[in-house]
PDB file of C-alpha atoms in Angstrom:
ATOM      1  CA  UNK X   1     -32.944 203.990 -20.055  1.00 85.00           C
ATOM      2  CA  UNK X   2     -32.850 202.437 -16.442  1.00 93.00           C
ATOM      3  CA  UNK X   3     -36.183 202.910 -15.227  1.00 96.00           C
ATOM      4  CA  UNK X   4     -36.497 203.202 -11.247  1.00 96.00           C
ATOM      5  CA  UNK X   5     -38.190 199.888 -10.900  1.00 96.00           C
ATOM      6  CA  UNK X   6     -35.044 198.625 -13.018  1.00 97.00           C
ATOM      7  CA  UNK X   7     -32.331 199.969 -10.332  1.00 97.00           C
ATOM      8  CA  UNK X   8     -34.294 198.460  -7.556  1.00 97.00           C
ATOM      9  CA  UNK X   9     -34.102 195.408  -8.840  1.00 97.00           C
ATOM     10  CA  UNK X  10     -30.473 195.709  -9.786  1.00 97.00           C
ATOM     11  CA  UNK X  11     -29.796 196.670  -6.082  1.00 96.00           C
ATOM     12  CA  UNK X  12     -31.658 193.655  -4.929  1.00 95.00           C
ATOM     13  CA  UNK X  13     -29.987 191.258  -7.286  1.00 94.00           C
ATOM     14  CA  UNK X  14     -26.350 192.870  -6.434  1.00 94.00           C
ATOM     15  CA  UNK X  15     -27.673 192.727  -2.846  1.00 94.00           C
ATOM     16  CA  UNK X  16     -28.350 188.609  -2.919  1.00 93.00           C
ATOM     17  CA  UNK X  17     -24.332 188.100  -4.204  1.00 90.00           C
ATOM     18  CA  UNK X  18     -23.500 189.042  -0.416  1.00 85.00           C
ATOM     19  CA  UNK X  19     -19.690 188.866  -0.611  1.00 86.00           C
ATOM     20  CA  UNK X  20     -19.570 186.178  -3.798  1.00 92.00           C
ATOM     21  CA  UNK X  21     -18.492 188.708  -5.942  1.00 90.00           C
ATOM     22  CA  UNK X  22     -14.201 187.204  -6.453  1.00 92.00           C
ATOM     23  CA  UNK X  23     -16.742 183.796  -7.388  1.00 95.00           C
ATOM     24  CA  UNK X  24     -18.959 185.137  -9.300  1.00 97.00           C
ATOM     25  CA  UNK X  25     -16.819 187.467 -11.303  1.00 96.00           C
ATOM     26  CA  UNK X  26     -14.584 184.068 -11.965  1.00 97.00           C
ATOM     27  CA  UNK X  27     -17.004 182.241 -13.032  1.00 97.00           C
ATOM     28  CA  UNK X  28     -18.108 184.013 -15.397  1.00 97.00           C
ATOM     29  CA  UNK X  29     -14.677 185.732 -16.755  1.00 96.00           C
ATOM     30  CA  UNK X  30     -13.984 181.439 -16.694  1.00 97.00           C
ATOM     31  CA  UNK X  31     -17.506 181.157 -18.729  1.00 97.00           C
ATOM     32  CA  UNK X  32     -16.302 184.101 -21.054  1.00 95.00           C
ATOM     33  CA  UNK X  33     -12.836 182.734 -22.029  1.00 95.00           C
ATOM     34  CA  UNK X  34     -14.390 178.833 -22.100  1.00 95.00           C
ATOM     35  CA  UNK X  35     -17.398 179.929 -24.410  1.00 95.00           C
ATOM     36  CA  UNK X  36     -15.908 182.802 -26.803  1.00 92.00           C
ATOM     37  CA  UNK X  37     -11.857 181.916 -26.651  1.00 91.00           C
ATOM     38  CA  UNK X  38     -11.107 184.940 -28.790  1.00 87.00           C
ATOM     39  CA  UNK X  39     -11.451 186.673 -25.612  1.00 90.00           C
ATOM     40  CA  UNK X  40      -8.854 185.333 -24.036  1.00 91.00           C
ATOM     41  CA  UNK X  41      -6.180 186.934 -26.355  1.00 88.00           C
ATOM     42  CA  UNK X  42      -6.685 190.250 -23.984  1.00 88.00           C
ATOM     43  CA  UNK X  43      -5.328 188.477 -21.494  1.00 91.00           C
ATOM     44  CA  UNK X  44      -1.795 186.536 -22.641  1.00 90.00           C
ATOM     45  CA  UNK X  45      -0.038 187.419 -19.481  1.00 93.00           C
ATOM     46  CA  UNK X  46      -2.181 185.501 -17.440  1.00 94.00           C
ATOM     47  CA  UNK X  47      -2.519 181.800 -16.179  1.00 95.00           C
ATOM     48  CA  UNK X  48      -6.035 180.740 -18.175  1.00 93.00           C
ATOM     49  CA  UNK X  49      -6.428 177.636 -16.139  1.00 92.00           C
ATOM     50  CA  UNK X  50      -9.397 177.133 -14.399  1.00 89.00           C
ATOM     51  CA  UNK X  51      -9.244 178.502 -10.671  1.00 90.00           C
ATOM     52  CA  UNK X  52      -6.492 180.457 -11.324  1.00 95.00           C
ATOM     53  CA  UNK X  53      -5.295 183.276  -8.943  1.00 96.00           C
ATOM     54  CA  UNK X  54      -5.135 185.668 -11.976  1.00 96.00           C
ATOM     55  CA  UNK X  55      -8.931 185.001 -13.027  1.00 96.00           C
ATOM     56  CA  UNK X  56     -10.094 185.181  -9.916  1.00 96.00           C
ATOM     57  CA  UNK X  57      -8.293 188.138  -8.743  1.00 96.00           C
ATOM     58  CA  UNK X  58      -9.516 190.318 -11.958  1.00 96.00           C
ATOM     59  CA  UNK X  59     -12.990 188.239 -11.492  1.00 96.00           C
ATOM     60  CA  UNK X  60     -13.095 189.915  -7.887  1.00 95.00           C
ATOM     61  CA  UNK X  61     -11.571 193.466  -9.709  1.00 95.00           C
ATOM     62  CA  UNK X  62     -14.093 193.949 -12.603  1.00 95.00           C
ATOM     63  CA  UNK X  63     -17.325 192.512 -10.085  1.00 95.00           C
ATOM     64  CA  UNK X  64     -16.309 195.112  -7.490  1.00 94.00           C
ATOM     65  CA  UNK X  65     -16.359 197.806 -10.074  1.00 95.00           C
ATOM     66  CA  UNK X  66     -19.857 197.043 -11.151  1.00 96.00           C
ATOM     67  CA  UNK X  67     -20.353 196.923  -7.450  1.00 95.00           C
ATOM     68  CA  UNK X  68     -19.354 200.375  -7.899  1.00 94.00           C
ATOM     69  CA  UNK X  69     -21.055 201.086 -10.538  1.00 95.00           C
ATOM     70  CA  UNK X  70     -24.339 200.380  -9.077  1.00 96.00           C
ATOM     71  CA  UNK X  71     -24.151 202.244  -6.307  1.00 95.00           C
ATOM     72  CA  UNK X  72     -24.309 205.331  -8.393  1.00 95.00           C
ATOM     73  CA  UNK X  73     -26.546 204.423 -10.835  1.00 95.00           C
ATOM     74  CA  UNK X  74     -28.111 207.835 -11.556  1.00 94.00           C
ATOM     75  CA  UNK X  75     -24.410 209.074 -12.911  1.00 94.00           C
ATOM     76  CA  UNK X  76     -22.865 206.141 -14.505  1.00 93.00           C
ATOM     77  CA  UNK X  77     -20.766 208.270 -16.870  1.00 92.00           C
ATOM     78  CA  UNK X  78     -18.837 209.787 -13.889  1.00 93.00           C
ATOM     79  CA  UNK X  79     -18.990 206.476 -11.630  1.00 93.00           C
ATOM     80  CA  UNK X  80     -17.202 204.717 -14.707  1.00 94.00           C
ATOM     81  CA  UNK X  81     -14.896 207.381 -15.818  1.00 93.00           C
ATOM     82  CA  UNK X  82     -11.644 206.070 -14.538  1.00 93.00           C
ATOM     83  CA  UNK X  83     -12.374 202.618 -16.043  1.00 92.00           C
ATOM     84  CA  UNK X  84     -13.262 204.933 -18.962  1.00 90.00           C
ATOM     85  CA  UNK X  85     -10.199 205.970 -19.813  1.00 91.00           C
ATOM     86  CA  UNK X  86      -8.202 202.747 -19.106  1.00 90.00           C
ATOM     87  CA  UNK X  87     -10.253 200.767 -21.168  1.00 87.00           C
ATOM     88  CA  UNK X  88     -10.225 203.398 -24.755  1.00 85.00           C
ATOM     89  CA  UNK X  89      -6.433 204.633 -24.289  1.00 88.00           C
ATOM     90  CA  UNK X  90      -4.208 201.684 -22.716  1.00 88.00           C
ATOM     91  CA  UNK X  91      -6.426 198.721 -23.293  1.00 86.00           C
ATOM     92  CA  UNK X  92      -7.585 199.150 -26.183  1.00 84.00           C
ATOM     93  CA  UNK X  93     -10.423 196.319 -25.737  1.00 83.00           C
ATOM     94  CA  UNK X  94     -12.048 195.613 -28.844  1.00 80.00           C
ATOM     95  CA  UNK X  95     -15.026 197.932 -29.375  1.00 75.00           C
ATOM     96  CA  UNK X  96     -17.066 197.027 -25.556  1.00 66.00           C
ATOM     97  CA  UNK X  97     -19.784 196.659 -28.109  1.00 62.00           C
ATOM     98  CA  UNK X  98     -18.557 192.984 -28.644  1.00 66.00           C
ATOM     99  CA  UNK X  99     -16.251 191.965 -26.204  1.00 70.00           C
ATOM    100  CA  UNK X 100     -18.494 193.144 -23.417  1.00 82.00           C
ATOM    101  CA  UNK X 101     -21.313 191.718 -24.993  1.00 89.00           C
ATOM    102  CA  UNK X 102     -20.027 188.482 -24.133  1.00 93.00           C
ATOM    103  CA  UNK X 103     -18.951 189.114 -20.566  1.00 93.00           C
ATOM    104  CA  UNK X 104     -22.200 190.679 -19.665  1.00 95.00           C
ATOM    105  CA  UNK X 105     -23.736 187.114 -21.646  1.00 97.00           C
ATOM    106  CA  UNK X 106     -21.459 185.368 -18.786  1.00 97.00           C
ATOM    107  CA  UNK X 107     -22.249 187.393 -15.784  1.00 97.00           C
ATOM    108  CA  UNK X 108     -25.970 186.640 -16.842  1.00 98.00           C
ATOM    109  CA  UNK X 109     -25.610 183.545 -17.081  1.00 98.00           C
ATOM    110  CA  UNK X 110     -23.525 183.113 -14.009  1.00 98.00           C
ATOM    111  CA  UNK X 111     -26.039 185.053 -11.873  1.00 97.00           C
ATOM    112  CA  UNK X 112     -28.558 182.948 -13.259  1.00 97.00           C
ATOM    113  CA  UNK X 113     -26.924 179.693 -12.191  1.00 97.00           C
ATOM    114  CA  UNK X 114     -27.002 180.854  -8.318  1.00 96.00           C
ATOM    115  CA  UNK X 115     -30.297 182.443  -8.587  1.00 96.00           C
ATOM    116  CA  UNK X 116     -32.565 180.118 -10.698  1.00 97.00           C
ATOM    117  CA  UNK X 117     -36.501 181.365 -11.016  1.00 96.00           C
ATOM    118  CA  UNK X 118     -35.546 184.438  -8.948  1.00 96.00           C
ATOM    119  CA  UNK X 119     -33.665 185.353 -12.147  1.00 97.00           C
ATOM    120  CA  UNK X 120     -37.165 186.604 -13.418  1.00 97.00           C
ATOM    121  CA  UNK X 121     -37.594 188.295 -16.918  1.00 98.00           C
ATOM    122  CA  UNK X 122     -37.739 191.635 -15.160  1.00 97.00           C
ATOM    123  CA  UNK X 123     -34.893 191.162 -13.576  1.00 97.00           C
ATOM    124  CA  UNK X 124     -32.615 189.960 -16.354  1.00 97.00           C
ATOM    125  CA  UNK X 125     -34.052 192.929 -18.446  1.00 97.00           C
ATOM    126  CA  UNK X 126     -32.937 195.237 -15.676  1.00 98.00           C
ATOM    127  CA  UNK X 127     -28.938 193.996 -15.423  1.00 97.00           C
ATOM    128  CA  UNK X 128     -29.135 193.588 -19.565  1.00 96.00           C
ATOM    129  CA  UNK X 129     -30.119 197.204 -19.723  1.00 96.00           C
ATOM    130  CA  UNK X 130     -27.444 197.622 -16.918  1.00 96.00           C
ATOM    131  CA  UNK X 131     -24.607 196.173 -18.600  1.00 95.00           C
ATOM    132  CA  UNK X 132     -25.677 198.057 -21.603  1.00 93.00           C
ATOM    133  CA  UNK X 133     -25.179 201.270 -20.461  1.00 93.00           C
ATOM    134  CA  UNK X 134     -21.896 200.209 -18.801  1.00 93.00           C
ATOM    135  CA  UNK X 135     -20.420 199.219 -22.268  1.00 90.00           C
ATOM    136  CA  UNK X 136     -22.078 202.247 -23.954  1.00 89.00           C
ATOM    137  CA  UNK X 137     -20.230 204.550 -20.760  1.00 90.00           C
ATOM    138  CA  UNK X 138     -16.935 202.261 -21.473  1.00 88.00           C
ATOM    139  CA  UNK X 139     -16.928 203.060 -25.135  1.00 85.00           C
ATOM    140  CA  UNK X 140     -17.396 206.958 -24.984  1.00 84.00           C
ATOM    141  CA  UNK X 141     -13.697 207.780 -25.216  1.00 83.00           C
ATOM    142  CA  UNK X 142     -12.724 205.343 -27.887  1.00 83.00           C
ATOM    143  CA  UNK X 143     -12.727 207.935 -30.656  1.00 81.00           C
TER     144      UNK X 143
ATOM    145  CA  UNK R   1     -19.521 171.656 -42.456  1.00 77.00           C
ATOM    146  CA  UNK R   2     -19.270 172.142 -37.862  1.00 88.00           C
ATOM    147  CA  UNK R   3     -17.497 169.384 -36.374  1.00 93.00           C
ATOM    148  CA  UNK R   4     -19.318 168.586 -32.831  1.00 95.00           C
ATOM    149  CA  UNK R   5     -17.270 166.480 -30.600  1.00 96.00           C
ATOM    150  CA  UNK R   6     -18.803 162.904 -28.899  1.00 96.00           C
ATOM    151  CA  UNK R   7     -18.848 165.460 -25.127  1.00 97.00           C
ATOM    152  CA  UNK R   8     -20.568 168.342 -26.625  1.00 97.00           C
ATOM    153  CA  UNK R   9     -23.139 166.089 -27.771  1.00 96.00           C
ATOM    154  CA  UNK R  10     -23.211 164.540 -24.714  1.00 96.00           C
ATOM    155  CA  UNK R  11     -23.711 168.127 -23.271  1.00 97.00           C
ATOM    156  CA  UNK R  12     -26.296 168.879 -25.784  1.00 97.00           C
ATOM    157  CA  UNK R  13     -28.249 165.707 -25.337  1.00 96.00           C
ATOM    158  CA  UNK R  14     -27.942 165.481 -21.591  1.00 96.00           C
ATOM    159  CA  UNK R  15     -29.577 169.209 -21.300  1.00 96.00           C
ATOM    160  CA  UNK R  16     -32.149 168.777 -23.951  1.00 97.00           C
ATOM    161  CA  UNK R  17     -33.743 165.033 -22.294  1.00 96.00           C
ATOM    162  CA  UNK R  18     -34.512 167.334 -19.318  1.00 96.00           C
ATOM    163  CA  UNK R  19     -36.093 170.431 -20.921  1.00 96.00           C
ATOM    164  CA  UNK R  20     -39.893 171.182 -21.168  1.00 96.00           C
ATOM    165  CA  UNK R  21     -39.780 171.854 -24.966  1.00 96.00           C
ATOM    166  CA  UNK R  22     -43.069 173.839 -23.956  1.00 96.00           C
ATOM    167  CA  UNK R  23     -41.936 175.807 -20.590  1.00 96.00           C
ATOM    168  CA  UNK R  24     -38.733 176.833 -22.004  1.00 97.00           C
ATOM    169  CA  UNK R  25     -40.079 177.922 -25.424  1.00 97.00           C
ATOM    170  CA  UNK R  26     -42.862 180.207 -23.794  1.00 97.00           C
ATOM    171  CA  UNK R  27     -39.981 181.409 -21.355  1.00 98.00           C
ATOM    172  CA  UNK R  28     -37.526 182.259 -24.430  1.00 98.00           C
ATOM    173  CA  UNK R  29     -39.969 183.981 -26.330  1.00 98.00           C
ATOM    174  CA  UNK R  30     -41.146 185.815 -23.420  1.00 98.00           C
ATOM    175  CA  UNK R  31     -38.222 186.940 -22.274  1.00 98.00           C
ATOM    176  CA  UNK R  32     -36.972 188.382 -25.942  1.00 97.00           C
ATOM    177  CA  UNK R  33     -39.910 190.338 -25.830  1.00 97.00           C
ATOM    178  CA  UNK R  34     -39.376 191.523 -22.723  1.00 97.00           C
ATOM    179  CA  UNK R  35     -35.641 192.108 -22.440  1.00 96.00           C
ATOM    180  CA  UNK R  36     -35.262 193.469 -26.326  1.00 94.00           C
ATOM    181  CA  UNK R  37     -38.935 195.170 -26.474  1.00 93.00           C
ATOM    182  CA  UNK R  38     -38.465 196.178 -30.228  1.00 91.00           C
ATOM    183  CA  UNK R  39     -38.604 192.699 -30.835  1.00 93.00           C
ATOM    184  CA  UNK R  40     -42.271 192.780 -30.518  1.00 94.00           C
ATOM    185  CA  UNK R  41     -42.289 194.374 -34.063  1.00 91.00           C
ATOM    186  CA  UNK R  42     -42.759 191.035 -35.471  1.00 90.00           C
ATOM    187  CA  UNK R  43     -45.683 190.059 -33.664  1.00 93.00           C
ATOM    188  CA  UNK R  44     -48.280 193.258 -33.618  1.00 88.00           C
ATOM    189  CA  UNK R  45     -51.425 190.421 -33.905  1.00 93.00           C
ATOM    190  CA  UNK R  46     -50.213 188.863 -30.756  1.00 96.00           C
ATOM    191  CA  UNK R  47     -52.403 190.644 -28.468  1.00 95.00           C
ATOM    192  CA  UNK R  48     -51.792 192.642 -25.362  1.00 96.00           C
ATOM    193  CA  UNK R  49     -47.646 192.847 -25.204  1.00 96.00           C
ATOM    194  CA  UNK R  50     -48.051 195.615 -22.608  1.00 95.00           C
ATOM    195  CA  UNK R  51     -46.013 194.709 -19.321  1.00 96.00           C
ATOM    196  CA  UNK R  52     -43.700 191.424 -18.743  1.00 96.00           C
ATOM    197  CA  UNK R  53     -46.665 189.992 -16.928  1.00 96.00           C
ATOM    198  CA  UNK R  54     -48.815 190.403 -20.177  1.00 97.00           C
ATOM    199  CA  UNK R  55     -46.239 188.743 -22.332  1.00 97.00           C
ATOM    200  CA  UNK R  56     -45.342 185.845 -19.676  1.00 96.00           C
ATOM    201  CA  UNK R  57     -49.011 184.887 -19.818  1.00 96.00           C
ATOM    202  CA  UNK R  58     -49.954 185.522 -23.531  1.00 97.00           C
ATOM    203  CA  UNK R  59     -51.440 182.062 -25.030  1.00 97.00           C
ATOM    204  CA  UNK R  60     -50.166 183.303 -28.270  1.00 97.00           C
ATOM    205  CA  UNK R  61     -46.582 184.148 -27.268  1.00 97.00           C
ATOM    206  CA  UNK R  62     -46.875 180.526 -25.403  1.00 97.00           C
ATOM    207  CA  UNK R  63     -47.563 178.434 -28.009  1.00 97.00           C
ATOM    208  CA  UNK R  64     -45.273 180.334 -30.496  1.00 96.00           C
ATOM    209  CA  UNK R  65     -41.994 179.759 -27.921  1.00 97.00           C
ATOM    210  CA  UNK R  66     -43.264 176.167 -28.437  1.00 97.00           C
ATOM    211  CA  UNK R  67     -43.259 176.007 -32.079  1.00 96.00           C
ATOM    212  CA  UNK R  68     -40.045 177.927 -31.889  1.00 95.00           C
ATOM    213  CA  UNK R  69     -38.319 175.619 -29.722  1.00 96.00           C
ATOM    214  CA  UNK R  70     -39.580 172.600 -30.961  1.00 96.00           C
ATOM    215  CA  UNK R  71     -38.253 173.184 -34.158  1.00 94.00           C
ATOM    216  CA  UNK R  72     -35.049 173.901 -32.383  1.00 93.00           C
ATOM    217  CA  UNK R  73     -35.219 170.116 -31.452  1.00 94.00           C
ATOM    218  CA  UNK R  74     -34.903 169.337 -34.787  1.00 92.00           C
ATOM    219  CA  UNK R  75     -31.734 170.529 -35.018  1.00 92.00           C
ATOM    220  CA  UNK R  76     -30.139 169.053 -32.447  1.00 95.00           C
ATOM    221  CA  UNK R  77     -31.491 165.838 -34.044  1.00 94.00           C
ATOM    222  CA  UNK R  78     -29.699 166.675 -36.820  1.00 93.00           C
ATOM    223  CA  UNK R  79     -26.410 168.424 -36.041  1.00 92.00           C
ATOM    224  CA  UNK R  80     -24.720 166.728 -38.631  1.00 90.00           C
ATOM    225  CA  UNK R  81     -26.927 168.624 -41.513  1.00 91.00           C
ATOM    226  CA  UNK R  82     -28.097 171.979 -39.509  1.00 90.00           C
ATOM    227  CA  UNK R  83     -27.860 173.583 -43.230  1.00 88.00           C
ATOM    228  CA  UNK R  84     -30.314 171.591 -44.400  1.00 91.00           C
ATOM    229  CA  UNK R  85     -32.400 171.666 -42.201  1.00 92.00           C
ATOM    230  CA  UNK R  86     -32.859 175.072 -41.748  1.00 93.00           C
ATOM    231  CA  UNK R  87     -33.079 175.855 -45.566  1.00 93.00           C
ATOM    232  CA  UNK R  88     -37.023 176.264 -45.749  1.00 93.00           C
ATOM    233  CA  UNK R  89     -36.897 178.075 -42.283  1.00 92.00           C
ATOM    234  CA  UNK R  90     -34.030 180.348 -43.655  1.00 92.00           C
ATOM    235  CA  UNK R  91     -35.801 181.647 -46.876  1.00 92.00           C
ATOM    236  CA  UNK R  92     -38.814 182.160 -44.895  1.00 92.00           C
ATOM    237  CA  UNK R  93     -37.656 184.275 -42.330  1.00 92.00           C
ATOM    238  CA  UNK R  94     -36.002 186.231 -44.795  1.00 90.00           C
ATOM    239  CA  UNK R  95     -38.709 186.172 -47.326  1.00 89.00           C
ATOM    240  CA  UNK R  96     -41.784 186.288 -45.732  1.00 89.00           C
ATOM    241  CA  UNK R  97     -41.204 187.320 -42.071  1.00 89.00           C
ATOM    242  CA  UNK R  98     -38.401 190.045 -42.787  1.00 89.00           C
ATOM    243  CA  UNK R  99     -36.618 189.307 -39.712  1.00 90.00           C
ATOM    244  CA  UNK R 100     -33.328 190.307 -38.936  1.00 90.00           C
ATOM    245  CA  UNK R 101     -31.142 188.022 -38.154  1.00 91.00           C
ATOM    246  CA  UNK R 102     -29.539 189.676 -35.336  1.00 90.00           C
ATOM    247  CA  UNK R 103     -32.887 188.648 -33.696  1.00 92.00           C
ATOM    248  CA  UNK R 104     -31.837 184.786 -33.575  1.00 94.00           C
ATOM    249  CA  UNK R 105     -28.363 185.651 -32.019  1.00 94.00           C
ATOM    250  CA  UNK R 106     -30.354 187.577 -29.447  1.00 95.00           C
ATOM    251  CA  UNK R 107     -32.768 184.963 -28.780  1.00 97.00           C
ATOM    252  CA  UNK R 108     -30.024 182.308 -28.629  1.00 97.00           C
ATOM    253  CA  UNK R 109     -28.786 184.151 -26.001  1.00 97.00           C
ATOM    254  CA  UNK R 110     -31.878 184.259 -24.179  1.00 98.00           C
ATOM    255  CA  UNK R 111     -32.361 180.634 -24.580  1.00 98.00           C
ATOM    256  CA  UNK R 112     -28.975 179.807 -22.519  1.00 98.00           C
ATOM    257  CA  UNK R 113     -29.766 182.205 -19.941  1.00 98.00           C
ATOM    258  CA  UNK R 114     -33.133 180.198 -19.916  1.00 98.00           C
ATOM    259  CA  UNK R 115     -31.579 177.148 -19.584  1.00 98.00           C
ATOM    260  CA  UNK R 116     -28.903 178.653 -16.813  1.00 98.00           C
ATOM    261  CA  UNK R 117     -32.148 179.433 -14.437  1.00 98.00           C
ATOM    262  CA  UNK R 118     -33.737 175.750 -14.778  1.00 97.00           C
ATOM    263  CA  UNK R 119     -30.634 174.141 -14.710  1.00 97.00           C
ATOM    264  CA  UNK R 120     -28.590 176.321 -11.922  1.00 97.00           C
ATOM    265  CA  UNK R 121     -25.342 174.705 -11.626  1.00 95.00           C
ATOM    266  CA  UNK R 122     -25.741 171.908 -13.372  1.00 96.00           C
ATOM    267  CA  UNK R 123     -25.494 174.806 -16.306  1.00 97.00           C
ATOM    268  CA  UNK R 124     -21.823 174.469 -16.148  1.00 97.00           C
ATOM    269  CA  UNK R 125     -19.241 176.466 -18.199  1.00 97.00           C
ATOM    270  CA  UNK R 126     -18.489 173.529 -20.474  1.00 97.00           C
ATOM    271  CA  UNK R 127     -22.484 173.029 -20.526  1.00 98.00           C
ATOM    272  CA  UNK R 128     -23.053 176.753 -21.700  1.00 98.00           C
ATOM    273  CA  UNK R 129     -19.658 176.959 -24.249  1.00 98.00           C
ATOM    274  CA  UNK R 130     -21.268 173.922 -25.851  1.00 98.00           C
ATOM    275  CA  UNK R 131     -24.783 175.513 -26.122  1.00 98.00           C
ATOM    276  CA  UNK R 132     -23.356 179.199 -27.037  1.00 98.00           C
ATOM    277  CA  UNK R 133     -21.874 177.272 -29.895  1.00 97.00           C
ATOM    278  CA  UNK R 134     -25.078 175.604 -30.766  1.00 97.00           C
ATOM    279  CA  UNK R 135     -27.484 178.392 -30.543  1.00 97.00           C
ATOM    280  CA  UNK R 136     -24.770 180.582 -32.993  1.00 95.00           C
ATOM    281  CA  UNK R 137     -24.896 177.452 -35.624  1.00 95.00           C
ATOM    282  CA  UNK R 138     -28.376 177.389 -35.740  1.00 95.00           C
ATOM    283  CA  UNK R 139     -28.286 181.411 -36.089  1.00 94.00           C
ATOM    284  CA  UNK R 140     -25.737 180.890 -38.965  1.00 94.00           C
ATOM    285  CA  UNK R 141     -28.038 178.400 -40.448  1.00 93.00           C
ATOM    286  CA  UNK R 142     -30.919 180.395 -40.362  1.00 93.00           C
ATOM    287  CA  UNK R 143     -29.327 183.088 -41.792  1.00 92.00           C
ATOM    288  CA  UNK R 144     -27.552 181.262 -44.491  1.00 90.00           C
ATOM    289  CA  UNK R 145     -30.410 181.467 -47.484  1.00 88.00           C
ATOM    290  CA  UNK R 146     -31.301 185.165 -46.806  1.00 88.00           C
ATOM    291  CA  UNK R 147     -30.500 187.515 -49.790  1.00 89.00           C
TER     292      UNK R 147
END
């Protein structure tokens, strides 16, 4: 459960990207598919290569939606709904449980590349518990 | 047997010649306790695990990330046999310290994130990919003798 001390520091984190989010979420879709390759076989329409439009495009699409996310914390289900749907009925991702296990692994690590000691224990318990709850909100509808 | 090729040793070797076996260790541990708080299951005689600044600064917790980690050096001296070296470890976490092996796949984790914030970007994504597949072979291994 996100505690209140948890969202703040989410907010803050979120709050230090200031308009890095097509980077960030890049680097660390880039991170996913380089470290755990069976991820890439969601995506066989795209061009994998590093610094690709597609990557960063989707990196910029799936950062802005946690952007989203965040900013209504206190009713994630409903926030995420949309994304919900898309992700049980037409994509079909394999159970969030793993695959977004290893994205939110990425994003962790990418964040923690920019933000060095100021990626404290508290904070990476907060956005671990964050992207928890996202996958857990994702995988509702799946059966 | 895992084949490692010359670069991700090169990867390996070139991050591990610049880590504090002791810092990082206390900062793993740490953090697993803190991050995945039923973790702390295994180590009730630790003394006071009550708030992330407890843990961060418990002696015990310190020295055991040390031990931890240090042994975790001796498998990246010895990539080549990471089933044998492991064996003892194996049967006694299975054995003796009834852990769950999920647990090393979740401190693994914590480890490269550890790594990420010392390293910044020098932690690149052909640095991590290299050390998420080392920190998952040394799960495997540890894992192996359990029964």
């Amino acid at each position: 459960v996100l505690t209140a001390e948890d969202k703040k520091l989410i907010q803050q984190v979120w709050g230090k990207l200031g308009g890095a989010e097509e980077e960030v979420g890049a680097d660390a879709l880039w991170r996913m598919f380089h470290s755990y390759p069976p991820t890439k076989t969601y995506f066989p329409h795209f061009d994998l290569s590093q610094g690709s439009d597609q990557i960063r495009a989707h990196g910029k699409k799936v950062l802005c939606a946690l952007s989203g996310a965040i900013k209504n914390l206190d009713n994630l289900s409903q926030a995420l709904s949309e994304l919900s749907n898309l992700h049980a009925y037409n994509l079909r991702v394999d159970p969030p449980r793993f695959s977004l296990q290893f994205l939110s692994q990425c994003l962790q690590v990418s964040l923690a590349t920019r933000l060095g000691k100021e990626y404290t224990p508290e904070v990476h318990s907060a956005l671990d518990k964050f992207m928890s709850a996202v996958a857990s909100v994702l995988a509702e509808k799946y059966r | 047997m895992v084949q490692w090729t010359a670069e991700e040793k090169q990867l390996i070797a070139g991050i591990w010649g610049r880590v504090s076996v002791e810092e990082c260790g206390a900062e793993a541990l740490a953090r697993l306790l803190i991050v995945y708080p039923w973790t702390q299951r295994f180590f009730d005689n630790f003394g006071n695990l009550s708030s992330p600044t407890a843990i961060v600064g418990n002696p015990r917790v310190r020295a055991h990330g040390k031990k931890v980690l240090t042994s975790f050096g001796e498998a990246i001296k010895n990539l080549d046999n990471l089933k044998g070296t492991y064996s003892k470890l194996s049967e006694l976490h299975c054995e003796k310290l009834h852990v769950d092996p999920e647990n090393f796949r979740l401190l693994g984790d914590i480890l490269v994130i550890v790594l990420a914030t010392h390293f910044t970007k020098d932690f690149t994504p052909a640095c991590q990919a290299t050390w998420q597949k080392l920190v998952g072979v040394v799960a495997h291994a540890l894992a192996r003798n359990y029964h």
